[in-house]
Amino acid sequence: MKNLLQLLPLVAIGLLFWLVLIRPAQRRQRALGQLQRAVDVGDEVMLTSGIYGTVRALDDDAISLEVADGVILRVVRAAVGSVVTTPADVGAGEAALVPDEPEEK
């Protein structure tokens, strides 16, 4: 019984370590994996290296990324750090724009 009470603080420290460090890191990693799998043609993405581009083609483990007119890079999906815009976002933004009309006098 006394040995069990001596072991209890170590178990508590291990549990606290898991709750504070390991569990949030696993959640972030899972969310990033879902984001990388959800990338679609036409999405504007930022790679983990800071390069921005538009997805032009998808393979199982790689994407073709257009970083400038006519410049296509082939990178692994794991290099995608975030999705900047999706085609649906761009269409919604354009629909919200209303052309200016001259005022009547």
Backbone as numpy.savetxt, mean C-alpha at the origin, in Angstrom:
# Nx Ny Nz CAx CAy CAz Cx Cy Cz
5.16 -24.31 43.09 4.34 -23.11 43.09 5.20 -21.85 43.09
6.28 -21.88 43.92 7.16 -20.73 44.00 7.88 -20.50 42.66
8.26 -21.60 41.99 8.91 -21.48 40.69 7.97 -20.88 39.66
6.70 -21.22 39.76 5.71 -20.68 38.84 5.54 -19.18 39.02
5.55 -18.72 40.24 5.45 -17.28 40.53 6.68 -16.53 40.04
7.84 -17.17 40.06 9.06 -16.53 39.56 9.04 -16.44 38.03
8.37 -17.37 37.39 8.30 -17.41 35.94 7.23 -16.45 35.39
6.27 -16.09 36.22 5.16 -15.24 35.80 5.61 -13.87 35.24
6.55 -13.16 35.84 6.98 -11.88 35.25 7.61 -12.04 33.85
8.33 -13.11 33.63 8.92 -13.36 32.31 7.83 -13.60 31.27
6.82 -14.34 31.65 5.71 -14.59 30.74 4.97 -13.29 30.45
4.78 -12.46 31.44 4.11 -11.17 31.26 4.91 -10.25 30.34
6.23 -10.23 30.48 7.08 -9.42 29.61 6.99 -9.93 28.17
7.02 -11.25 28.00 6.89 -11.84 26.66 5.56 -11.49 26.02
4.47 -11.55 26.78 3.15 -11.20 26.27 3.07 -9.72 25.90
3.61 -8.87 26.74 3.63 -7.44 26.45 4.44 -7.14 25.19
5.58 -7.79 25.05 6.42 -7.63 23.86 5.65 -8.03 22.61
4.92 -9.13 22.69 4.14 -9.60 21.54 3.02 -8.60 21.20
2.32 -8.11 22.22 1.22 -7.17 21.99 1.69 -5.83 21.44
2.84 -5.34 21.89 3.29 -4.01 21.51 4.08 -4.01 20.20
4.88 -5.03 19.95 5.75 -5.01 18.79 5.36 -5.98 17.67
5.17 -7.21 17.99 4.99 -8.24 16.96 3.62 -8.17 16.31
2.57 -8.08 17.08 1.22 -8.08 16.53 0.95 -6.90 15.58
1.30 -5.66 15.96 1.10 -4.55 15.01 1.92 -4.71 13.72
3.12 -5.23 13.84 3.95 -5.44 12.65 3.32 -6.49 11.73
2.73 -7.52 12.30 2.05 -8.54 11.49 0.84 -7.93 10.78
0.10 -7.07 11.45 -1.06 -6.41 10.83 -0.63 -5.53 9.67
0.45 -4.73 9.88 0.95 -3.87 8.80 1.40 -4.71 7.61
2.10 -5.81 7.87 2.58 -6.67 6.80 1.42 -7.29 6.04
0.39 -7.71 6.74 -0.80 -8.30 6.11 -1.51 -7.26 5.24
-1.65 -6.03 5.74 -2.30 -4.96 4.99 -1.51 -4.60 3.74
-0.19 -4.57 3.84 0.65 -4.26 2.69 0.54 -5.37 1.64
0.49 -6.62 2.08 0.32 -7.74 1.14 -1.02 -7.64 0.40
-2.08 -7.27 1.11 -3.38 -7.10 0.46 -3.35 -5.96 -0.54
-2.68 -4.87 -0.19 -2.57 -3.74 -1.10 -1.81 -4.14 -2.36
-0.73 -4.89 -2.20 0.08 -5.30 -3.35 -0.69 -6.27 -4.25
-1.52 -7.12 -3.67 -2.33 -8.03 -4.49 -3.47 -7.30 -5.19
-3.93 -6.18 -4.63 -5.08 -5.45 -5.18 -4.68 -4.46 -6.28
-3.39 -4.28 -6.53 -2.94 -3.35 -7.56 -3.50 -3.79 -8.91
-4.01 -2.82 -9.68 -4.64 -3.12 -10.97 -4.05 -2.23 -12.05
-4.25 -2.60 -13.28 -3.77 -1.82 -14.42 -4.41 -0.43 -14.37
-3.59 0.61 -14.55 -4.07 1.98 -14.51 -3.85 2.67 -13.18
-3.57 1.91 -12.13 -3.31 2.52 -10.82 -1.98 3.25 -10.84
-1.94 4.40 -10.18 -0.67 5.10 -9.99 -0.14 4.65 -8.64
1.09 4.15 -8.62 1.67 3.60 -7.40 3.00 4.26 -7.09
3.41 4.14 -5.84 4.75 4.55 -5.43 5.47 3.32 -4.95
6.66 3.09 -5.47 7.47 1.97 -5.03 8.14 2.30 -3.71
8.63 1.29 -3.02 9.29 1.51 -1.74 10.56 2.33 -1.91
11.09 2.41 -3.12 12.28 3.22 -3.39 11.92 4.67 -3.66
10.62 5.00 -3.75 10.18 6.37 -3.97 9.87 6.70 -5.42
9.93 5.72 -6.31 9.62 5.94 -7.72 8.11 5.86 -7.92
7.56 6.88 -8.61 6.15 6.91 -8.94 5.96 6.44 -10.37
4.85 5.75 -10.62 4.55 5.32 -11.97 3.14 4.79 -12.07
2.75 4.48 -13.31 1.42 3.95 -13.59 1.54 2.51 -14.03
0.74 1.63 -13.44 0.78 0.20 -13.77 0.22 0.01 -15.18
0.99 -0.64 -16.04 0.57 -0.89 -17.42 0.27 -2.35 -17.69
0.90 -3.28 -16.94 0.63 -4.71 -17.13 0.93 -5.44 -15.82
0.23 -6.56 -15.62 0.39 -7.35 -14.40 0.78 -8.78 -14.74
1.68 -9.33 -13.96 2.00 -10.76 -13.99 1.72 -11.29 -12.59
1.99 -12.57 -12.37 1.75 -13.14 -11.05 2.57 -12.45 -9.97
3.87 -12.28 -10.22 4.73 -11.71 -9.20 5.43 -10.43 -9.63
5.08 -9.89 -10.78 5.73 -8.68 -11.28 4.71 -7.75 -11.91
5.09 -6.49 -12.01 4.24 -5.50 -12.70 5.12 -4.72 -13.66
4.50 -4.23 -14.73 5.17 -3.31 -15.64 4.69 -1.92 -15.29
5.64 -1.05 -14.98 5.34 0.28 -14.46 5.88 1.32 -15.42
4.99 2.21 -15.90 5.41 3.29 -16.78 5.75 4.49 -15.91
7.05 4.87 -15.91 7.51 5.97 -15.07 7.63 7.27 -15.84
7.69 7.20 -17.16 7.70 8.37 -18.04 7.17 7.90 -19.38
6.89 8.82 -20.29 6.38 8.43 -21.60 7.35 7.47 -22.27
6.88 6.24 -22.50 7.68 5.24 -23.18 8.72 4.54 -22.33
8.82 4.85 -21.05 9.79 4.22 -20.15 9.05 3.26 -19.24
9.25 1.96 -19.48 8.55 0.93 -18.71 9.57 0.16 -17.86
9.29 0.05 -16.57 10.11 -0.74 -15.66 9.34 -1.99 -15.28
10.05 -3.11 -15.19 9.44 -4.34 -14.69 9.95 -4.55 -13.28
9.04 -4.53 -12.31 9.42 -4.66 -10.90 8.54 -5.73 -10.23
9.02 -6.26 -9.13 8.22 -7.24 -8.38 7.10 -6.52 -7.64
6.00 -7.21 -7.43 4.86 -6.61 -6.72 5.24 -6.16 -5.31
6.18 -6.87 -4.69 6.58 -6.54 -3.32 7.23 -5.17 -3.24
7.62 -4.58 -4.37 8.24 -3.25 -4.37 7.20 -2.14 -4.25
5.92 -2.47 -4.42 4.86 -1.45 -4.33 4.69 -1.08 -2.86
4.87 0.22 -2.57 4.72 0.70 -1.20 3.35 1.27 -0.92
2.75 1.93 -1.94 1.41 2.48 -1.76 0.79 2.76 -3.11
-0.54 2.81 -3.11 -1.29 3.17 -4.30 -1.66 4.64 -4.15
-1.23 5.46 -5.12 -1.46 6.90 -5.05 -2.87 7.22 -5.53
-3.22 6.76 -6.73 -4.58 6.95 -7.24 -4.99 5.71 -8.00
-6.29 5.51 -8.08 -6.83 4.44 -8.90 -7.65 5.07 -10.01
-7.90 4.35 -11.10 -8.72 4.93 -12.17 -10.08 5.41 -11.69
-10.70 4.73 -10.73 -12.01 5.14 -10.21 -11.90 6.49 -9.50
-10.78 6.70 -8.76 -10.59 7.97 -8.07 -10.47 9.12 -9.07
-9.75 8.89 -10.16 -9.56 9.94 -11.16 -10.89 10.27 -11.82
-11.69 9.26 -12.16 -12.99 9.50 -12.78 -13.92 10.27 -11.87
-13.91 9.97 -10.59 -14.78 10.66 -9.64 -14.37 12.12 -9.51
-13.06 12.39 -9.54 -12.59 13.76 -9.42 -12.97 14.58 -10.63
-12.93 13.98 -11.81 -13.28 14.70 -13.02 -14.78 14.99 -13.07
-15.58 14.07 -12.55 -17.03 14.26 -12.57 -17.44 15.40 -11.63
-16.66 15.60 -10.58 -16.99 16.63 -9.61 -16.66 18.03 -10.13
-15.80 18.12 -11.16 -15.44 19.42 -11.70 -16.58 19.99 -12.53
-16.89 21.24 -12.32 -17.95 21.92 -13.08 -17.29 23.07 -13.83
-17.51 23.17 -15.12 -16.89 24.28 -15.86 -17.47 25.61 -15.40
-16.60 26.60 -15.41 -17.03 27.95 -15.03 -17.94 28.51 -16.11
-18.98 29.13 -15.67 -19.89 29.77 -16.62 -19.81 31.27 -16.40
-19.86 32.03 -17.48 -19.81 33.49 -17.31 -21.06 33.99 -16.59
-20.85 35.00 -15.78 -21.98 35.58 -15.06 -22.82 36.44 -16.00
-24.12 36.41 -15.79 -24.99 37.25 -16.59 -25.11 38.62 -15.95
-25.14 39.66 -16.78 -25.25 41.03 -16.24 -26.58 41.62 -16.57
